[in-house]
Coordinates of C-alpha atoms and ligand atoms in Angstrom, one line a residue:
Chain A
M89 CA 134.7 84.4 108.7
K90 CA 132.2 86.5 110.6
Y91 CA 134.5 89.4 110.3
L92 CA 134.8 88.9 106.5
R93 CA 131.0 88.9 106.2
T94 CA 130.7 92.2 108.1
I95 CA 133.2 93.8 105.7
S96 CA 131.5 92.3 102.6
N97 CA 128.2 93.6 103.9
N98 CA 129.5 97.1 104.3
Q99 CA 128.6 98.8 101.0
L100 CA 130.6 101.9 101.9
F101 CA 133.7 99.9 102.3
I102 CA 133.1 98.0 99.0
G103 CA 132.4 101.2 97.2
F104 CA 135.7 102.7 98.5
L105 CA 137.7 99.7 97.3
T106 CA 136.1 99.6 93.9
T107 CA 136.7 103.3 93.4
L108 CA 140.4 102.8 94.4
L109 CA 140.7 99.9 92.0
A110 CA 139.2 101.7 89.1
W111 CA 141.4 104.7 89.8
Q112 CA 144.5 102.4 90.0
V113 CA 143.6 100.8 86.6
I114 CA 143.1 104.2 84.9
Y115 CA 146.3 105.3 86.5
F116 CA 148.2 102.4 84.9
L117 CA 146.4 102.7 81.5
I118 CA 146.7 106.4 81.1
D119 CA 150.2 107.1 82.0
T120 CA 150.1 110.8 82.6
H121 CA 151.3 113.0 85.4
T122 CA 147.8 114.7 85.7
I123 CA 146.5 111.5 87.3
P124 CA 148.3 110.8 90.6
A125 CA 148.5 107.3 92.1
P126 CA 145.7 106.6 94.5
M127 CA 147.9 105.6 97.4
E128 CA 150.1 108.6 97.0
T129 CA 147.0 110.9 97.0
L130 CA 145.6 109.2 100.1
I131 CA 148.8 109.6 102.0
Y132 CA 149.0 113.3 100.9
L133 CA 145.4 113.8 102.1
Y134 CA 146.3 112.2 105.4
T135 CA 149.3 114.5 106.0
M136 CA 147.1 117.5 105.1
K137 CA 144.1 116.4 107.1
L138 CA 143.7 119.4 109.3
P139 CA 143.7 122.2 106.7
V140 CA 141.5 120.0 104.4
L141 CA 139.1 119.4 107.3
L142 CA 138.6 123.2 107.6
H143 CA 137.9 123.5 104.0
V144 CA 135.4 120.7 104.2
L145 CA 133.7 122.2 107.2
A146 CA 133.4 125.5 105.5
S147 CA 131.7 123.9 102.5
M148 CA 129.5 121.7 104.6
S149 CA 128.1 124.7 106.6
R150 CA 127.3 126.5 103.4
V151 CA 125.4 123.4 102.0
L152 CA 123.6 122.8 105.3
V153 CA 122.5 126.4 105.7
A154 CA 121.3 126.5 102.0
V155 CA 119.5 123.1 102.3
G156 CA 117.8 124.2 105.5
I157 CA 116.6 127.5 104.0
A158 CA 115.6 125.8 100.8
L159 CA 113.4 123.3 102.8
I160 CA 111.8 126.2 104.8
I161 CA 110.9 127.9 101.5
G162 CA 110.3 124.9 99.3
V163 CA 108.2 122.6 101.5
P164 CA 105.3 125.0 102.1
I165 CA 105.2 126.1 98.4
G166 CA 105.3 122.5 97.3
I167 CA 102.5 121.5 99.6
F168 CA 100.4 124.5 98.4
A169 CA 101.1 123.7 94.7
G170 CA 100.1 120.1 95.4
I171 CA 96.8 121.0 97.2
N172 CA 95.7 124.1 95.3
H173 CA 95.0 123.3 91.7
L174 CA 94.5 126.9 90.7
F175 CA 97.9 127.9 92.1
N176 CA 99.5 124.9 90.5
Q177 CA 98.1 125.8 87.1
F178 CA 100.0 129.1 87.2
F179 CA 103.0 127.9 89.1
S180 CA 103.9 124.7 87.2
P181 CA 104.5 126.3 83.8
F182 CA 106.7 128.8 85.6
L183 CA 108.6 126.0 87.3
Y184 CA 109.1 124.1 84.1
Y185 CA 110.7 127.2 82.5
I186 CA 113.0 127.9 85.5
Y187 CA 113.9 124.3 86.3
P188 CA 116.2 123.5 83.4
I189 CA 118.0 126.9 83.4
P190 CA 121.6 126.6 84.6
K191 CA 121.3 128.7 87.7
V192 CA 125.0 129.1 88.2
A193 CA 124.8 131.6 85.3
F194 CA 123.1 133.9 87.7
L195 CA 126.0 134.0 90.1
P196 CA 127.3 137.4 88.8
V197 CA 123.8 138.9 89.4
L198 CA 123.7 137.4 92.9
M199 CA 127.1 138.8 93.6
L200 CA 126.0 142.2 92.5
L201 CA 123.0 142.0 94.7
Y202 CA 124.4 140.2 97.8
G203 CA 128.1 140.9 97.6
L204 CA 131.0 138.5 97.0
G205 CA 130.8 136.8 100.4
N206 CA 129.0 133.8 101.8
Q207 CA 125.5 135.3 101.2
S208 CA 125.7 135.1 97.5
K209 CA 127.1 131.6 97.6
V210 CA 124.4 130.3 99.9
I211 CA 121.7 132.1 97.9
L212 CA 123.0 130.5 94.7
I213 CA 122.8 127.0 96.2
I214 CA 119.3 127.8 97.5
F215 CA 118.3 129.1 94.1
I216 CA 119.5 125.9 92.5
I217 CA 117.9 123.3 94.9
V218 CA 114.7 125.0 96.0
F219 CA 112.9 124.0 92.7
Q220 CA 113.9 120.4 93.2
I221 CA 112.4 120.4 96.7
I222 CA 109.2 122.2 95.5
L223 CA 108.8 119.6 92.7
S224 CA 109.4 116.6 95.0
V225 CA 107.0 117.9 97.6
R226 CA 104.3 118.8 95.1
D227 CA 104.4 115.4 93.4
G228 CA 104.4 113.8 96.8
V229 CA 101.1 115.6 97.7
R230 CA 99.6 114.8 94.4
Q231 CA 100.3 111.1 94.8
I232 CA 98.3 110.9 98.0
P233 CA 95.2 108.8 97.1
S234 CA 92.0 110.9 97.3
S235 CA 90.5 108.1 99.4
Y236 CA 92.9 109.0 102.2
F237 CA 91.4 112.5 102.3
T238 CA 88.0 110.9 102.5
V239 CA 89.2 108.8 105.4
M240 CA 90.2 111.9 107.2
D241 CA 86.8 113.4 106.4
S242 CA 85.1 110.4 107.9
F243 CA 86.8 111.3 111.2
A244 CA 85.6 114.9 110.7
S245 CA 89.2 116.0 111.0
S246 CA 90.4 119.6 111.2
T247 CA 92.8 121.0 108.6
L248 CA 95.6 120.8 111.1
S249 CA 94.9 117.1 111.6
K250 CA 95.0 116.5 107.9
Y251 CA 98.5 117.9 107.8
R252 CA 99.6 116.1 110.9
Y253 CA 98.3 112.6 110.2
L254 CA 98.2 112.6 106.4
I255 CA 100.0 115.2 104.4
I256 CA 103.3 115.5 106.3
P257 CA 103.9 111.7 106.7
A258 CA 102.9 111.1 103.1
I259 CA 105.4 113.6 101.7
S260 CA 108.3 112.9 104.0
P261 CA 109.8 110.1 101.8
H262 CA 109.5 112.6 98.9
I263 CA 111.3 115.2 100.9
F264 CA 114.1 112.8 101.5
S265 CA 114.5 111.9 97.9
G266 CA 114.4 115.6 97.0
L267 CA 117.1 116.2 99.6
R268 CA 119.4 113.5 98.2
I269 CA 119.3 115.0 94.8
S270 CA 119.7 118.5 96.2
I271 CA 122.7 117.7 98.2
G272 CA 124.3 116.1 95.2
I273 CA 123.7 119.2 93.1
S274 CA 124.8 121.5 96.0
L275 CA 128.1 119.7 96.3
A276 CA 128.7 119.9 92.6
T277 CA 127.9 123.6 92.7
L278 CA 130.5 124.3 95.3
F279 CA 133.2 123.9 92.8
F280 CA 131.8 126.9 91.0
A281 CA 130.5 129.0 93.8
E282 CA 133.6 128.8 95.9
N283 CA 135.7 130.0 93.0
Y284 CA 135.3 133.6 94.1
A285 CA 136.1 135.7 97.0
T286 CA 136.8 133.0 99.5
T287 CA 139.8 131.2 100.8
Y288 CA 137.9 128.5 102.6
G289 CA 135.8 125.7 101.0
I290 CA 136.6 122.4 99.4
G291 CA 135.6 123.8 96.0
Y292 CA 138.2 126.6 96.4
Y293 CA 140.8 124.0 97.6
I294 CA 140.4 122.0 94.4
L295 CA 140.4 124.9 92.1
S296 CA 143.4 126.6 93.6
A297 CA 145.3 123.3 93.3
W298 CA 144.2 123.1 89.7
T299 CA 145.5 126.5 88.9
K300 CA 148.8 125.6 90.7
M301 CA 148.8 122.4 88.5
D302 CA 149.3 120.5 91.8
Y303 CA 147.4 117.3 90.8
I304 CA 148.0 115.4 94.0
E305 CA 146.6 118.2 96.0
M306 CA 143.7 118.6 93.5
F307 CA 142.8 114.9 93.7
S308 CA 143.1 114.9 97.5
G309 CA 140.5 117.6 97.4
I310 CA 138.3 115.6 95.1
V311 CA 138.6 112.6 97.5
A312 CA 137.7 114.9 100.5
L313 CA 134.7 116.2 98.6
S314 CA 133.5 112.7 97.9
F315 CA 133.9 111.8 101.6
L316 CA 131.8 114.9 102.5
G317 CA 129.2 113.6 100.1
I318 CA 129.2 110.1 101.6
L319 CA 128.9 111.6 105.1
M320 CA 125.9 113.7 104.1
F321 CA 124.1 110.9 102.3
K322 CA 124.7 108.6 105.2
A323 CA 123.3 111.2 107.6
I324 CA 120.2 111.5 105.3
D325 CA 119.8 107.7 105.2
L326 CA 119.9 107.5 109.0
L327 CA 117.5 110.4 109.4
E328 CA 115.1 108.8 106.9
A329 CA 115.2 105.4 108.6
K330 CA 114.4 107.1 111.9
T331 CA 111.6 109.4 110.7
T332 CA 110.0 107.1 108.1
P333 CA 110.4 103.6 109.6
W334 CA 107.4 102.3 107.5
N335 CA 109.4 103.0 104.4
K336 CA 112.2 100.5 105.0
K337 CA 114.5 99.7 102.2
P338 CA 117.9 98.1 102.1
F339 CA 120.9 100.4 102.3
Chain B
M67 CA 58.1 105.7 106.9
K68 CA 56.8 108.9 108.4
N69 CA 58.3 108.3 111.7
K70 CA 58.8 111.6 113.6
D71 CA 61.1 110.1 116.2
A72 CA 63.5 108.6 113.6
F73 CA 67.2 109.0 114.4
I74 CA 68.1 109.5 110.7
R75 CA 65.7 111.2 108.3
L76 CA 66.0 111.8 104.6
S77 CA 63.4 114.0 103.0
D78 CA 63.1 114.2 99.3
V79 CA 66.8 113.7 98.8
S80 CA 68.1 113.7 95.2
Y81 CA 71.6 113.3 94.0
R82 CA 72.7 113.2 90.4
F83 CA 75.8 112.4 88.4
G84 CA 75.4 114.6 85.3
E85 CA 72.0 113.9 83.9
R86 CA 71.3 110.7 85.9
A87 CA 69.6 111.0 89.2
V88 CA 71.2 108.1 91.1
I89 CA 69.1 109.0 94.1
N90 CA 65.7 110.5 93.1
Q91 CA 63.5 112.2 95.8
L92 CA 64.2 109.6 98.4
S93 CA 62.5 109.8 101.7
L94 CA 63.6 107.3 104.3
S95 CA 63.9 107.1 108.1
L96 CA 66.1 104.9 110.2
D97 CA 65.4 104.1 113.8
K98 CA 67.9 104.4 116.6
G99 CA 69.8 101.3 117.5
V100 CA 68.6 99.3 114.5
S101 CA 70.9 97.5 112.1
Y102 CA 70.0 97.9 108.4
A103 CA 71.4 95.8 105.5
L104 CA 71.4 97.6 102.2
I105 CA 71.2 95.3 99.1
G106 CA 70.9 96.2 95.5
Q107 CA 72.3 95.7 92.0
S108 CA 75.8 96.9 91.3
G109 CA 75.8 100.6 90.2
I110 CA 72.3 101.3 91.6
G111 CA 73.6 103.9 94.1
K112 CA 74.3 102.2 97.4
S113 CA 77.7 103.7 97.9
T114 CA 76.3 107.1 96.9
L115 CA 73.6 106.8 99.6
L116 CA 76.3 106.0 102.2
Q117 CA 78.4 108.9 101.1
L118 CA 75.4 111.2 101.4
L119 CA 74.6 109.9 104.9
A120 CA 78.3 110.4 105.9
G121 CA 78.3 113.9 104.7
F122 CA 81.1 113.4 102.2
I123 CA 78.7 114.7 99.4
S124 CA 75.7 116.9 99.8
P125 CA 72.3 116.3 98.2
D126 CA 71.4 118.3 95.1
S127 CA 68.0 118.8 96.7
G128 CA 66.3 117.7 99.9
S129 CA 67.9 117.3 103.3
I130 CA 69.2 114.7 105.7
Y131 CA 68.6 115.0 109.4
I132 CA 70.6 113.1 112.0
N133 CA 69.3 113.4 115.6
D134 CA 67.1 116.3 114.3
K135 CA 70.1 118.2 113.2
K136 CA 70.5 119.0 109.5
L137 CA 73.6 117.2 108.1
I138 CA 75.9 119.7 106.4
K139 CA 79.4 118.2 107.0
P140 CA 80.8 114.9 108.3
R141 CA 79.9 114.3 112.0
V142 CA 82.4 113.2 114.6
K143 CA 79.9 110.6 115.8
T144 CA 79.3 109.0 112.4
G145 CA 81.7 106.1 111.8
F146 CA 82.6 104.9 108.3
L147 CA 84.2 101.6 107.4
F148 CA 85.6 101.7 103.9
Q149 CA 85.7 98.7 101.6
E150 CA 89.3 99.4 100.9
L151 CA 89.8 100.1 104.6
G152 CA 92.0 103.2 104.0
L153 CA 94.7 102.3 106.5
F154 CA 97.7 104.7 106.1
P155 CA 101.0 102.9 105.3
W156 CA 102.8 105.1 107.8
Q157 CA 100.7 104.2 110.8
T158 CA 101.2 101.1 112.9
A159 CA 98.0 99.4 114.1
F160 CA 98.4 101.3 117.4
D161 CA 98.8 104.7 115.7
S162 CA 95.9 104.1 113.3
I163 CA 93.5 103.3 116.2
K164 CA 94.8 106.1 118.3
M165 CA 94.4 108.8 115.6
P166 CA 90.6 109.5 115.7
L167 CA 90.7 109.7 119.5
Q168 CA 93.7 111.9 119.6
M169 CA 92.1 114.2 117.1
H170 CA 89.0 114.9 119.0
T171 CA 90.0 114.6 122.7
S172 CA 92.6 116.2 124.8
V173 CA 93.1 113.2 127.0
Q174 CA 96.4 112.2 128.5
K175 CA 98.9 110.0 126.7
E176 CA 98.4 107.2 129.2
S177 CA 94.6 107.0 129.0
L178 CA 94.9 107.3 125.2
K179 CA 97.1 104.2 125.3
S180 CA 94.8 102.3 127.5
S181 CA 91.8 103.0 125.3
V182 CA 93.7 101.8 122.2
F183 CA 94.7 98.7 124.0
K184 CA 91.2 98.1 125.2
W185 CA 90.1 98.0 121.5
L186 CA 93.1 96.0 120.4
K187 CA 92.2 93.4 122.9
E188 CA 88.5 93.6 122.1
L189 CA 89.3 92.8 118.5
Q190 CA 92.0 90.2 119.3
I191 CA 94.8 92.0 117.6
E192 CA 97.0 93.0 120.6
D193 CA 100.0 91.2 119.1
C194 CA 99.8 93.4 116.1
H195 CA 100.0 96.8 117.7
E196 CA 103.4 97.6 116.4
R197 CA 102.8 96.4 112.8
Y198 CA 102.4 98.5 109.7
P199 CA 99.5 97.6 107.3
H200 CA 101.9 95.8 105.0
E201 CA 102.8 93.5 107.9
L202 CA 99.2 92.5 108.6
S203 CA 96.9 89.9 107.1
G204 CA 93.7 90.8 105.4
G205 CA 91.6 89.9 108.5
Q206 CA 93.9 91.7 110.8
K207 CA 93.7 94.9 108.7
Q208 CA 90.0 94.6 108.7
R209 CA 90.1 94.5 112.5
V210 CA 92.4 97.4 112.8
A211 CA 90.1 99.5 110.5
L212 CA 87.1 98.4 112.5
A213 CA 88.8 99.4 115.8
R214 CA 89.8 102.7 114.3
T215 CA 86.2 103.4 113.4
L216 CA 84.7 102.2 116.7
I217 CA 87.1 103.8 119.1
T218 CA 85.2 107.2 119.0
E219 CA 82.0 105.2 119.9
P220 CA 80.0 106.3 116.9
D221 CA 76.2 106.5 117.3
F222 CA 75.8 105.9 113.6
L223 CA 77.9 103.3 111.8
L224 CA 78.2 103.1 108.0
M225 CA 80.0 100.2 106.3
D226 CA 80.5 99.8 102.6
E227 CA 80.8 96.1 101.8
P228 CA 82.7 95.4 105.0
T229 CA 83.5 91.8 104.2
T230 CA 83.7 91.6 100.4
A231 CA 87.5 91.6 100.3
I232 CA 88.2 88.8 102.7
D233 CA 88.1 85.0 102.7
A234 CA 85.1 83.0 103.9
M235 CA 86.6 81.9 107.3
T236 CA 87.8 85.3 108.3
K237 CA 84.5 86.8 107.0
E238 CA 82.5 84.8 109.6
S239 CA 84.6 86.0 112.5
I240 CA 84.5 89.6 111.3
Q241 CA 80.7 89.3 111.0
A242 CA 80.5 87.9 114.5
L243 CA 82.6 90.8 115.8
I244 CA 80.4 93.4 114.1
L245 CA 77.3 91.8 115.5
A246 CA 78.7 91.6 119.0
Q247 CA 79.8 95.2 118.9
H248 CA 76.4 96.3 117.6
K249 CA 74.6 94.5 120.4
K250 CA 77.0 96.0 123.0
Q251 CA 77.0 99.6 121.8
Q252 CA 73.4 99.7 120.4
T253 CA 74.8 101.6 117.4
T254 CA 72.5 102.5 114.5
M255 CA 74.1 100.7 111.7
L256 CA 73.7 100.7 107.9
F257 CA 75.8 98.4 105.8
V258 CA 76.0 97.6 102.1
T259 CA 76.3 93.9 101.2
H260 CA 76.0 91.7 98.1
D261 CA 75.8 88.7 100.3
I262 CA 72.2 87.7 101.3
E263 CA 73.5 85.5 104.1
E264 CA 75.3 88.4 105.5
A265 CA 72.2 90.6 105.2
V266 CA 70.2 88.1 107.1
Y267 CA 72.9 87.5 109.7
L268 CA 73.7 91.1 110.5
G269 CA 70.6 93.1 109.4
E270 CA 67.5 93.6 111.6
V271 CA 65.9 95.3 108.6
I272 CA 66.9 94.6 105.0
L273 CA 66.6 97.4 102.6
I274 CA 66.4 96.6 98.9
M275 CA 67.5 99.5 96.7
R276 CA 66.1 99.9 93.2
E277 CA 66.4 102.3 90.3
G278 CA 66.5 105.9 91.4
G279 CA 67.3 104.9 95.0
K280 CA 63.8 103.6 95.7
I281 CA 63.9 101.5 98.8
T282 CA 61.8 98.5 100.0
R283 CA 62.1 97.3 103.6
I284 CA 61.9 93.7 104.6
P285 CA 61.9 93.0 108.3
N286 CA 64.1 90.1 109.4
P287 CA 62.5 88.2 112.3
L288 CA 65.6 85.9 112.6
F289 CA 67.9 88.8 113.5
G290 CA 69.8 88.3 116.7
I291 CA 68.8 84.7 117.5
E292 CA 71.9 83.1 118.9
N293 CA 73.9 80.9 116.4
N294 CA 71.1 81.3 113.9
R295 CA 73.5 80.4 111.1
E296 CA 73.3 76.8 112.2
T297 CA 69.5 76.5 111.7
L298 CA 67.5 75.6 108.7
A299 CA 65.2 78.5 109.5
F300 CA 68.2 80.8 108.8
Y301 CA 68.6 79.4 105.3
Q302 CA 64.8 79.5 104.8
A303 CA 65.0 83.2 105.6
C304 CA 67.8 83.6 103.1
I305 CA 65.7 82.0 100.4
D306 CA 62.7 84.2 101.3
V307 CA 64.9 87.3 101.0
R308 CA 66.3 86.1 97.7
K309 CA 62.8 85.6 96.3
H310 CA 61.8 89.1 97.5
I311 CA 64.8 90.6 95.8
N312 CA 64.1 88.8 92.5
L313 CA 60.5 90.1 92.7
E314 CA 61.7 93.7 93.2
M315 CA 64.1 93.3 90.3
E316 CA 61.2 92.2 88.1
L317 CA 59.2 95.2 89.2
D318 CA 62.1 97.4 88.1
E319 CA 62.2 95.8 84.7
V320 CA 58.5 96.1 84.2
F321 CA 58.8 99.7 85.3
T322 CA 61.7 100.6 82.9
H323 CA 60.0 98.7 80.0
N324 CA 56.8 100.7 80.4
K325 CA 58.7 104.0 80.4
Ligands
LIG559 N1 82.2 110.1 90.5 C1 81.3 109.7 89.6 N2 81.0 110.3 88.5 C2 80.0 109.8 87.7 N3 79.2 108.8 87.9 C3 79.4 108.1 89.1 C4 80.5 108.5 90.0 N4 80.4 107.7 91.1 C5 79.5 106.8 90.8 N5 78.9 107.1 89.6 C6 77.7 106.3 89.1 O1 76.7 106.4 90.0 C7 76.0 105.1 90.0 C8 75.9 104.6 91.5 O2 77.2 104.4 91.9 P1 77.5 103.7 93.4 O3 78.9 103.6 93.6 O4 76.6 104.4 94.4 O5 76.9 102.2 93.1 P2 76.8 101.0 94.1 O6 75.4 100.6 94.2 O7 77.6 101.2 95.3 O8 77.5 99.9 93.2 P3 78.4 98.7 93.6 O9 77.5 97.6 94.2 O10 79.1 98.2 92.3 O11 79.4 99.2 94.6 C9 76.8 104.2 89.1 O12 76.1 104.0 88.0 C10 78.1 104.9 88.9 O13 78.5 104.6 87.6
LIG560 MG1 79.5 100.5 96.0

């Protein structure tokens, strides 16, 4: 009984089962060879686990490096845009123009500038997510009640203290929500970015299976990609729970 | 009024919102170690005066001197207790109280901790030290905010309606705490209140603010007499102050009608 409850409390496990179930239903309803059976795919993935793991690791490192650099660039700009109204007045319209543009369209330009290798792929991901991070951080800063700044004034605080005790803690939940969206977009971008000039990456693995019309292999890649996503989202959840404990929310 | 040794001195201070001079050429001096209660109609400019004294806003003309130094920006030694308290949701009671001390001193972690616990104990909230504001009751929050303001041992304490937002029972215990701290630290104190009883209980001098920030002082001979809330004399004093206020209000009305 207790065991059952632990399982039923595990959202990840439930999610996995529902996905499998939906997949199985679709598999039965749409009887086509382009959709492989879930069990068959999982077994295939299991037999291919080592090569697939290498692809996953290659993609994960690209995403991690890109997210790291996007944070280093985006957080200070976001804070500045949130604090400095003049800067924000010029910057926001620019942001709103850039934001909806499908940045993958710039991949050829980036490849021309930075070569075909990892650099252009990572820069593409940075280019795509950095605006998301800037926006999240800027809005986070703008949502700080002005009375909180008055409180800091009442303690005659230095600028540094304002960052340490007020701005950084206030924006960290916003950074995490920006990160979640960014990682989702990054993973989806891999499919496109890893199309060129690489033989490693889960995006490449899926695409090459597609061109080979090997649908079991292709679906095994998609499953691996979703595992990678879950892993990264879980890591963010843990990091968030650790660094913003006042902001508790279930799952 | 023309007290040269005054701790706080305002000379010809004016502050306007647009056309309206909320504070108009106000000169006032406050003595060291005295507790002042500030009473006046809503919207008359009490909070504005407090913000001027805290250095959050600067006078349009005139100057403010604290300890013979011209006030140009918030002082470390001025404490401010906000009506909305302004506790940060990401700080536990312990972190809140520690923050002002940590900001201004380079003391060791251990001695920081013992100072914070001294104040937690002083205000009877030791059990709450790990709690975030949303895990505290109204009265507990009030105590945390008070401890956070007092830990730097301010020589000048400003409080904007410190007890307006809490229930009657908690209110009396917070008032008793404030009074005890004032007696212990000999802090110069100016607090805004709408509650005449509170003014008579906590204020050694009662200041009534009228249009343009004009201020009338009423001394409170009852101040500091132990348990004075349980005497008839206390309520007689409240009645006297109330009469005084009504008189001042009438003056204001005559004044504005003649204009
Ligand atoms: N930021 C502002 N801009 C314009 N007018 C303001 C501003 N802040 C306050 N006022 C006006 O200045 C006057 C004095 O405000 P203040 O907050 O000092 O009043 P108060 O005596 O503290 O009132 P209360 O008892 O209601 O708190 C009010 O008429 C108010 O409308
Ligand atoms: Mg007010």
